[in-house]
């Protein structure tokens, strides 16, 4: 009898959670990749994303009765203010449909870099967004689980209220896996463009030699300098959480090359690239031209960027699909 009880206990412990995954329009490709990671336990479910004549959302959750008592998740992308309201409407509705639990996967927290006030009158929109998400209705299973990757400032975890349980994940394991696939004769050094990036990531990459850059003010300009470390003769990989215009990465690359780096590549979890700023990183068509970045790795946290740069050197996409599938089991 005792052996049977132990066996039953093991079976219960090892049983994986079956999840119904809803998704916004721009995350459809990523949602299918997530489902393919665990097709036996993750089922995709669709939403009708429609608009009334006045432009406001006319939304419909398909098979709403079927999700009662089920573990439900929603894959979101707040890529612009124009799409946030319609997704929030669905996010607030799903937990109320008597689901067993609700998980919101928001790979990129878009207002994360606006987290502080430097003078009276500044609005910390990161706090505003955190308050909105903190008011997601509680499901039958309790507070909403909120999965976010490489949020810009670690203190932002304290912006969220008790109605959500933030789970902060990172894309760094994907980078480490990719670096191990590089030729063995390449000596890889990790570079951080500033002290903030070093604080965020150095413990996750502590088995690599490191270089730290810093920004110093000269008159009205902020100049990138080498603060510590030696990049000479190495393949240097600049690591940061996100990229916008890419100006800092380019200046950092120039400094590293000037100090003897053999190659320079870059990794960011979130390739935001407003106004197609990714174009400045493309390899030149002239085969003999010196290419600034050998590789530029990003994840698929920003779907519009992924569609724009796929197949264009030096960009490579490291998908979060497997990591998200694992997070849905927590």
mmCIF file of C-alpha atoms in Angstrom:
data_model
loop_
_atom_site.group_PDB
_atom_site.id
_atom_site.type_symbol
_atom_site.label_atom_id
_atom_site.label_comp_id
_atom_site.label_asym_id
_atom_site.label_seq_id
_atom_site.Cartn_x
_atom_site.Cartn_y
_atom_site.Cartn_z
ATOM 1 C CA UNK A 1 0.000 0.000 0.000
ATOM 2 C CA UNK A 2 2.825 2.353 0.872
ATOM 3 C CA UNK A 3 4.496 1.858 -2.520
ATOM 4 C CA UNK A 4 1.235 2.579 -4.365
ATOM 5 C CA UNK A 5 0.772 5.824 -2.436
ATOM 6 C CA UNK A 6 4.304 6.909 -3.289
ATOM 7 C CA UNK A 7 3.700 6.079 -6.954
ATOM 8 C CA UNK A 8 0.492 8.115 -7.008
ATOM 9 C CA UNK A 9 2.295 11.017 -5.367
ATOM 10 C CA UNK A 10 4.994 10.946 -8.046
ATOM 11 C CA UNK A 11 2.418 10.848 -10.842
ATOM 12 C CA UNK A 12 0.578 13.861 -9.423
ATOM 13 C CA UNK A 13 3.824 15.782 -9.033
ATOM 14 C CA UNK A 14 5.005 15.047 -12.587
ATOM 15 C CA UNK A 15 1.674 15.798 -14.263
ATOM 16 C CA UNK A 16 2.016 18.862 -16.453
ATOM 17 C CA UNK A 17 -0.515 21.656 -16.514
ATOM 18 C CA UNK A 18 -2.680 21.887 -19.619
ATOM 19 C CA UNK A 19 -2.912 25.504 -20.760
ATOM 20 C CA UNK A 20 -5.212 27.302 -23.201
ATOM 21 C CA UNK A 21 -3.207 30.101 -24.799
ATOM 22 C CA UNK A 22 -4.873 33.162 -26.301
ATOM 23 C CA UNK A 23 -2.796 35.733 -28.176
ATOM 24 C CA UNK A 24 -2.928 39.147 -29.822
ATOM 25 C CA UNK A 25 -2.720 39.452 -33.598
ATOM 26 C CA UNK A 26 0.936 40.419 -33.845
ATOM 27 C CA UNK A 27 1.995 37.532 -31.569
ATOM 28 C CA UNK A 28 0.424 34.810 -33.696
ATOM 29 C CA UNK A 29 3.760 33.452 -34.969
ATOM 30 C CA UNK A 30 5.265 33.349 -31.471
ATOM 31 C CA UNK A 31 2.115 31.717 -30.090
ATOM 32 C CA UNK A 32 2.381 28.898 -32.629
ATOM 33 C CA UNK A 33 6.045 28.402 -31.724
ATOM 34 C CA UNK A 34 5.131 28.192 -28.040
ATOM 35 C CA UNK A 35 2.405 25.645 -28.750
ATOM 36 C CA UNK A 36 4.801 23.550 -30.854
ATOM 37 C CA UNK A 37 7.114 23.261 -27.838
ATOM 38 C CA UNK A 38 4.418 21.380 -25.906
ATOM 39 C CA UNK A 39 1.641 20.519 -28.346
ATOM 40 C CA UNK A 40 0.145 17.971 -25.942
ATOM 41 C CA UNK A 41 -0.408 20.472 -23.127
ATOM 42 C CA UNK A 42 -0.682 23.918 -24.802
ATOM 43 C CA UNK A 43 -3.770 24.579 -26.924
ATOM 44 C CA UNK A 44 -4.153 27.762 -28.925
ATOM 45 C CA UNK A 45 -7.462 29.583 -28.805
ATOM 46 C CA UNK A 46 -8.420 32.598 -30.897
ATOM 47 C CA UNK A 47 -10.125 35.934 -30.348
ATOM 48 C CA UNK A 48 -12.057 37.919 -32.949
ATOM 49 C CA UNK A 49 -10.282 41.273 -33.088
ATOM 50 C CA UNK A 50 -12.799 43.570 -34.750
ATOM 51 C CA UNK A 51 -13.643 47.267 -34.616
ATOM 52 C CA UNK A 52 -16.859 49.224 -34.684
ATOM 53 C CA UNK A 53 -17.264 51.951 -37.294
ATOM 54 C CA UNK A 54 -16.010 54.540 -34.802
ATOM 55 C CA UNK A 55 -12.750 52.629 -34.397
ATOM 56 C CA UNK A 56 -13.316 51.266 -30.896
ATOM 57 C CA UNK A 57 -12.795 47.521 -30.332
ATOM 58 C CA UNK A 58 -15.546 44.992 -31.012
ATOM 59 C CA UNK A 59 -14.054 41.896 -29.415
ATOM 60 C CA UNK A 60 -15.228 38.309 -29.040
ATOM 61 C CA UNK A 61 -13.589 35.475 -27.089
ATOM 62 C CA UNK A 62 -14.299 32.280 -28.996
ATOM 63 C CA UNK A 63 -15.558 29.215 -27.092
ATOM 64 C CA UNK A 64 -15.699 31.129 -23.814
ATOM 65 C CA UNK A 65 -17.724 28.377 -22.122
ATOM 66 C CA UNK A 66 -15.022 25.817 -22.887
ATOM 67 C CA UNK A 67 -12.363 27.588 -20.794
ATOM 68 C CA UNK A 68 -14.239 27.299 -17.502
ATOM 69 C CA UNK A 69 -12.110 25.459 -14.984
ATOM 70 C CA UNK A 70 -9.095 25.556 -17.330
ATOM 71 C CA UNK A 71 -5.666 27.147 -16.950
ATOM 72 C CA UNK A 72 -5.665 30.118 -19.319
ATOM 73 C CA UNK A 73 -2.917 32.407 -20.578
ATOM 74 C CA UNK A 74 -2.757 35.430 -22.846
ATOM 75 C CA UNK A 75 0.275 36.396 -24.953
ATOM 76 C CA UNK A 76 0.370 40.193 -25.277
ATOM 77 C CA UNK A 77 2.397 42.768 -27.147
ATOM 78 C CA UNK A 78 1.993 46.399 -26.149
ATOM 79 C CA UNK A 79 3.874 47.612 -29.213
ATOM 80 C CA UNK A 80 2.007 50.919 -29.389
ATOM 81 C CA UNK A 81 -0.618 52.814 -27.382
ATOM 82 C CA UNK A 82 -3.104 52.082 -30.194
ATOM 83 C CA UNK A 83 -3.284 48.354 -29.380
ATOM 84 C CA UNK A 84 -3.031 48.442 -25.595
ATOM 85 C CA UNK A 85 -6.703 49.191 -24.878
ATOM 86 C CA UNK A 86 -8.118 46.313 -26.928
ATOM 87 C CA UNK A 87 -5.681 43.851 -25.353
ATOM 88 C CA UNK A 88 -6.387 45.129 -21.840
ATOM 89 C CA UNK A 89 -10.088 44.616 -22.491
ATOM 90 C CA UNK A 90 -9.454 40.924 -23.194
ATOM 91 C CA UNK A 91 -6.944 40.615 -20.336
ATOM 92 C CA UNK A 92 -9.521 41.958 -17.881
ATOM 93 C CA UNK A 93 -12.262 39.689 -19.286
ATOM 94 C CA UNK A 94 -10.506 36.302 -19.292
ATOM 95 C CA UNK A 95 -10.058 35.862 -15.504
ATOM 96 C CA UNK A 96 -13.788 36.517 -15.027
ATOM 97 C CA UNK A 97 -14.758 33.506 -17.153
ATOM 98 C CA UNK A 98 -14.347 31.115 -14.185
ATOM 99 C CA UNK A 99 -10.903 29.946 -15.278
ATOM 100 C CA UNK A 100 -8.767 27.877 -12.904
ATOM 101 C CA UNK A 101 -5.847 30.299 -13.245
ATOM 102 C CA UNK A 102 -4.768 33.161 -15.455
ATOM 103 C CA UNK A 103 -1.281 34.024 -16.739
ATOM 104 C CA UNK A 104 -0.402 37.128 -18.724
ATOM 105 C CA UNK A 105 2.753 36.831 -20.823
ATOM 106 C CA UNK A 106 4.060 40.273 -21.729
ATOM 107 C CA UNK A 107 7.592 39.593 -23.014
ATOM 108 C CA UNK A 108 8.451 43.288 -23.385
ATOM 109 C CA UNK A 109 7.307 45.797 -20.759
ATOM 110 C CA UNK A 110 7.328 48.826 -23.078
ATOM 111 C CA UNK A 111 7.349 51.711 -20.613
ATOM 112 C CA UNK A 112 10.121 50.176 -18.522
ATOM 113 C CA UNK A 113 12.721 52.785 -19.465
ATOM 114 C CA UNK A 114 10.476 55.593 -18.149
ATOM 115 C CA UNK A 115 10.708 54.596 -14.517
ATOM 116 C CA UNK A 116 12.000 57.699 -12.743
ATOM 117 C CA UNK A 117 11.316 61.384 -12.307
ATOM 118 C CA UNK A 118 14.288 63.668 -12.809
ATOM 119 C CA UNK A 119 12.337 66.862 -12.219
ATOM 120 C CA UNK A 120 8.897 67.855 -10.990
ATOM 121 C CA UNK A 121 6.391 67.283 -13.758
ATOM 122 C CA UNK A 122 7.972 64.145 -15.245
ATOM 123 C CA UNK A 123 5.506 61.243 -15.478
ATOM 124 C CA UNK A 124 6.893 57.772 -14.699
ATOM 125 C CA UNK A 125 4.739 55.825 -17.147
ATOM 126 C CA UNK A 126 6.320 52.532 -16.041
ATOM 127 C CA UNK A 127 4.507 52.990 -12.738
ATOM 128 C CA UNK A 128 1.257 53.829 -14.546
ATOM 129 C CA UNK A 129 1.426 50.654 -16.625
ATOM 130 C CA UNK A 130 2.260 48.574 -13.548
ATOM 131 C CA UNK A 131 -0.815 49.977 -11.753
ATOM 132 C CA UNK A 132 -3.055 49.120 -14.728
ATOM 133 C CA UNK A 133 -1.782 45.531 -14.794
ATOM 134 C CA UNK A 134 -2.041 45.267 -11.006
ATOM 135 C CA UNK A 135 -5.806 45.687 -11.295
ATOM 136 C CA UNK A 136 -6.410 42.638 -13.469
ATOM 137 C CA UNK A 137 -9.349 40.790 -11.838
ATOM 138 C CA UNK A 138 -8.474 37.853 -9.617
ATOM 139 C CA UNK A 139 -9.371 34.475 -11.131
ATOM 140 C CA UNK A 140 -10.695 31.451 -9.220
ATOM 141 C CA UNK A 141 -7.092 30.322 -8.793
ATOM 142 C CA UNK A 142 -5.932 33.594 -7.256
ATOM 143 C CA UNK A 143 -3.845 36.520 -8.518
ATOM 144 C CA UNK A 144 -2.710 36.730 -12.128
ATOM 145 C CA UNK A 145 0.781 35.485 -12.939
ATOM 146 C CA UNK A 146 2.600 38.098 -15.026
ATOM 147 C CA UNK A 147 5.604 36.927 -17.090
ATOM 148 C CA UNK A 148 7.998 39.661 -18.255
ATOM 149 C CA UNK A 149 11.465 39.320 -19.796
ATOM 150 C CA UNK A 150 14.406 41.527 -18.818
ATOM 151 C CA UNK A 151 12.457 44.453 -17.458
ATOM 152 C CA UNK A 152 14.545 47.600 -17.831
ATOM 153 C CA UNK A 153 14.951 48.452 -14.130
ATOM 154 C CA UNK A 154 14.852 45.776 -11.443
ATOM 155 C CA UNK A 155 13.165 48.094 -8.940
ATOM 156 C CA UNK A 156 10.085 48.080 -11.173
ATOM 157 C CA UNK A 157 9.052 44.777 -9.613
ATOM 158 C CA UNK A 158 7.962 46.850 -6.609
ATOM 159 C CA UNK A 159 5.598 48.915 -8.761
ATOM 160 C CA UNK A 160 3.132 46.021 -8.989
ATOM 161 C CA UNK A 161 0.352 45.478 -6.463
ATOM 162 C CA UNK A 162 -0.736 42.306 -4.681
ATOM 163 C CA UNK A 163 -3.305 41.292 -7.323
ATOM 164 C CA UNK A 164 -0.555 40.120 -9.683
ATOM 165 C CA UNK A 165 2.449 37.883 -9.183
ATOM 166 C CA UNK A 166 5.253 39.172 -11.447
ATOM 167 C CA UNK A 167 7.626 36.528 -12.767
ATOM 168 C CA UNK A 168 10.748 38.168 -14.161
ATOM 169 C CA UNK A 169 12.526 35.974 -16.689
ATOM 170 C CA UNK A 170 15.588 36.611 -18.843
ATOM 171 C CA UNK A 171 16.703 35.837 -22.375
ATOM 172 C CA UNK A 172 20.344 35.445 -21.337
ATOM 173 C CA UNK A 173 20.257 31.590 -21.385
ATOM 174 C CA UNK A 174 19.433 31.824 -25.110
ATOM 175 C CA UNK A 175 22.499 33.996 -25.654
ATOM 176 C CA UNK A 176 24.749 31.642 -23.681
ATOM 177 C CA UNK A 177 23.513 28.704 -25.734
ATOM 178 C CA UNK A 178 24.286 30.594 -28.954
ATOM 179 C CA UNK A 179 27.750 31.643 -27.782
ATOM 180 C CA UNK A 180 28.637 28.015 -27.079
ATOM 181 C CA UNK A 181 27.891 27.295 -30.750
ATOM 182 C CA UNK A 182 30.590 29.689 -31.951
ATOM 183 C CA UNK A 183 33.932 28.243 -33.135
ATOM 184 C CA UNK A 184 36.094 27.005 -30.265
ATOM 185 C CA UNK A 185 39.029 29.163 -31.323
ATOM 186 C CA UNK A 186 37.097 32.376 -30.682
ATOM 187 C CA UNK A 187 37.809 33.935 -27.322
ATOM 188 C CA UNK A 188 34.488 35.497 -26.322
ATOM 189 C CA UNK A 189 34.420 38.523 -24.057
ATOM 190 C CA UNK A 190 31.170 40.077 -22.834
ATOM 191 C CA UNK A 191 30.948 43.868 -22.877
ATOM 192 C CA UNK A 192 28.441 46.024 -21.017
ATOM 193 C CA UNK A 193 27.709 49.453 -22.509
ATOM 194 C CA UNK A 194 27.237 51.042 -19.081
ATOM 195 C CA UNK A 195 27.161 50.275 -15.359
ATOM 196 C CA UNK A 196 23.415 49.638 -15.487
ATOM 197 C CA UNK A 197 23.818 46.757 -17.929
ATOM 198 C CA UNK A 198 26.680 45.367 -15.831
ATOM 199 C CA UNK A 199 24.512 45.377 -12.700
ATOM 200 C CA UNK A 200 21.697 43.655 -14.568
ATOM 201 C CA UNK A 201 23.579 40.869 -16.294
ATOM 202 C CA UNK A 202 27.110 40.268 -14.990
ATOM 203 C CA UNK A 203 26.097 37.533 -12.541
ATOM 204 C CA UNK A 204 24.369 35.637 -15.362
ATOM 205 C CA UNK A 205 27.530 35.815 -17.496
ATOM 206 C CA UNK A 206 30.213 35.571 -14.819
ATOM 207 C CA UNK A 207 32.084 32.714 -16.532
ATOM 208 C CA UNK A 208 32.992 35.030 -19.443
ATOM 209 C CA UNK A 209 35.718 37.688 -19.234
ATOM 210 C CA UNK A 210 34.071 41.115 -19.154
ATOM 211 C CA UNK A 211 34.598 44.613 -20.445
ATOM 212 C CA UNK A 212 32.671 47.593 -19.087
ATOM 213 C CA UNK A 213 32.137 50.839 -20.960
ATOM 214 C CA UNK A 214 30.847 54.063 -19.495
ATOM 215 C CA UNK A 215 29.346 57.318 -20.714
ATOM 216 C CA UNK A 216 31.101 60.544 -19.770
ATOM 217 C CA UNK A 217 29.952 64.051 -20.476
ATOM 218 C CA UNK A 218 32.180 66.318 -22.554
ATOM 219 C CA UNK A 219 30.459 69.659 -22.985
ATOM 220 C CA UNK A 220 27.016 68.955 -24.416
ATOM 221 C CA UNK A 221 27.958 65.459 -25.620
ATOM 222 C CA UNK A 222 27.993 62.096 -23.873
ATOM 223 C CA UNK A 223 31.029 60.090 -24.967
ATOM 224 C CA UNK A 224 31.456 56.317 -24.570
ATOM 225 C CA UNK A 225 34.746 55.316 -22.952
ATOM 226 C CA UNK A 226 36.328 52.023 -21.960
ATOM 227 C CA UNK A 227 36.108 51.779 -18.170
ATOM 228 C CA UNK A 228 37.653 48.375 -17.455
ATOM 229 C CA UNK A 229 38.708 45.161 -19.175
ATOM 230 C CA UNK A 230 40.756 44.312 -22.257
ATOM 231 C CA UNK A 231 38.994 43.477 -25.547
ATOM 232 C CA UNK A 232 42.200 43.086 -27.615
ATOM 233 C CA UNK A 233 42.137 40.096 -29.972
ATOM 234 C CA UNK A 234 38.748 38.881 -28.748
ATOM 235 C CA UNK A 235 35.244 38.436 -30.109
ATOM 236 C CA UNK A 236 33.420 40.971 -27.934
ATOM 237 C CA UNK A 237 29.665 40.646 -27.442
ATOM 238 C CA UNK A 238 27.879 43.761 -26.164
ATOM 239 C CA UNK A 239 24.950 42.822 -23.915
ATOM 240 C CA UNK A 240 22.015 45.028 -22.955
ATOM 241 C CA UNK A 241 18.303 44.676 -22.256
ATOM 242 C CA UNK A 242 16.967 46.716 -25.179
ATOM 243 C CA UNK A 243 17.904 48.867 -28.149
ATOM 244 C CA UNK A 244 16.109 51.917 -29.487
ATOM 245 C CA UNK A 245 18.091 54.020 -31.981
ATOM 246 C CA UNK A 246 21.244 51.978 -31.380
ATOM 247 C CA UNK A 247 23.502 55.000 -30.978
ATOM 248 C CA UNK A 248 25.092 53.755 -27.757
ATOM 249 C CA UNK A 249 25.826 50.326 -29.254
ATOM 250 C CA UNK A 250 27.502 51.882 -32.280
ATOM 251 C CA UNK A 251 29.675 54.167 -30.145
ATOM 252 C CA UNK A 252 30.564 51.232 -27.906
ATOM 253 C CA UNK A 253 31.542 49.169 -30.961
ATOM 254 C CA UNK A 254 33.882 51.915 -32.150
ATOM 255 C CA UNK A 255 35.594 52.089 -28.751
ATOM 256 C CA UNK A 256 36.025 48.312 -28.586
ATOM 257 C CA UNK A 257 37.492 48.181 -32.102
ATOM 258 C CA UNK A 258 39.847 51.036 -31.246
ATOM 259 C CA UNK A 259 41.111 48.972 -28.306
ATOM 260 C CA UNK A 260 41.874 45.967 -30.501
ATOM 261 C CA UNK A 261 38.741 43.821 -30.529
ATOM 262 C CA UNK A 262 38.955 41.264 -33.350
ATOM 263 C CA UNK A 263 35.159 41.069 -33.748
ATOM 264 C CA UNK A 264 32.204 42.844 -32.179
ATOM 265 C CA UNK A 265 28.678 41.462 -31.889
ATOM 266 C CA UNK A 266 25.639 42.523 -29.880
ATOM 267 C CA UNK A 267 22.770 40.971 -27.961
ATOM 268 C CA UNK A 268 19.624 42.674 -26.686
ATOM 269 C CA UNK A 269 16.508 40.962 -25.441
ATOM 270 C CA UNK A 270 14.206 43.604 -26.893
ATOM 271 C CA UNK A 271 14.869 44.964 -30.373
ATOM 272 C CA UNK A 272 12.544 47.962 -30.290
ATOM 273 C CA UNK A 273 14.145 49.868 -33.199
ATOM 274 C CA UNK A 274 11.618 52.695 -33.715
ATOM 275 C CA UNK A 275 11.510 54.293 -37.173
ATOM 276 C CA UNK A 276 13.353 51.338 -38.735
ATOM 277 C CA UNK A 277 16.548 52.241 -36.887
ATOM 278 C CA UNK A 278 17.678 48.639 -37.375
ATOM 279 C CA UNK A 279 18.675 49.610 -40.904
ATOM 280 C CA UNK A 280 21.849 51.300 -39.685
ATOM 281 C CA UNK A 281 23.152 47.898 -38.523
ATOM 282 C CA UNK A 282 22.665 46.020 -41.803
ATOM 283 C CA UNK A 283 25.734 44.560 -43.472
ATOM 284 C CA UNK A 284 26.910 46.535 -46.467
ATOM 285 C CA UNK A 285 26.469 44.890 -49.845
ATOM 286 C CA UNK A 286 30.150 45.419 -50.675
ATOM 287 C CA UNK A 287 31.714 42.079 -49.730
ATOM 288 C CA UNK A 288 35.010 43.738 -48.904
ATOM 289 C CA UNK A 289 33.494 46.323 -46.569
ATOM 290 C CA UNK A 290 34.295 46.247 -42.871
ATOM 291 C CA UNK A 291 31.096 45.184 -41.113
ATOM 292 C CA UNK A 292 30.679 46.867 -37.730
ATOM 293 C CA UNK A 293 28.813 43.957 -36.087
ATOM 294 C CA UNK A 294 29.456 40.317 -36.942
ATOM 295 C CA UNK A 295 26.236 39.201 -35.247
ATOM 296 C CA UNK A 296 23.298 41.044 -33.749
ATOM 297 C CA UNK A 297 21.112 38.734 -31.665
ATOM 298 C CA UNK A 298 17.626 39.692 -30.481
ATOM 299 C CA UNK A 299 14.686 37.700 -29.170
ATOM 300 C CA UNK A 300 11.191 37.690 -30.655
ATOM 301 C CA UNK A 301 9.741 39.852 -27.874
ATOM 302 C CA UNK A 302 8.978 42.620 -30.417
ATOM 303 C CA UNK A 303 7.119 40.863 -33.264
ATOM 304 C CA UNK A 304 7.089 43.763 -35.729
ATOM 305 C CA UNK A 305 10.879 44.024 -35.554
ATOM 306 C CA UNK A 306 11.256 40.291 -36.122
ATOM 307 C CA UNK A 307 9.182 40.418 -39.310
ATOM 308 C CA UNK A 308 11.197 43.378 -40.578
ATOM 309 C CA UNK A 309 14.696 41.960 -40.028
ATOM 310 C CA UNK A 310 14.279 38.231 -40.605
ATOM 311 C CA UNK A 311 16.952 36.947 -42.965
ATOM 312 C CA UNK A 312 18.935 40.210 -42.878
ATOM 313 C CA UNK A 313 22.550 40.048 -41.676
ATOM 314 C CA UNK A 314 23.847 40.540 -39.040
ATOM 315 C CA UNK A 315 20.532 39.831 -37.286
ATOM 316 C CA UNK A 316 19.622 36.474 -35.786
ATOM 317 C CA UNK A 317 16.462 35.708 -33.809
ATOM 318 C CA UNK A 318 16.719 33.754 -30.552
ATOM 319 C CA UNK A 319 13.157 32.662 -29.814
ATOM 320 C CA UNK A 320 11.623 32.909 -26.355
ATOM 321 C CA UNK A 321 9.096 30.195 -27.248
ATOM 322 C CA UNK A 322 10.677 27.410 -25.205
ATOM 323 C CA UNK A 323 11.225 29.638 -22.203
ATOM 324 C CA UNK A 324 7.638 30.903 -22.290
ATOM 325 C CA UNK A 325 6.317 27.329 -22.576
ATOM 326 C CA UNK A 326 8.300 26.467 -19.435
ATOM 327 C CA UNK A 327 7.052 29.584 -17.624
ATOM 328 C CA UNK A 328 3.447 28.552 -18.286
ATOM 329 C CA UNK A 329 4.080 25.443 -16.174
ATOM 330 C CA UNK A 330 5.066 27.401 -13.071
#
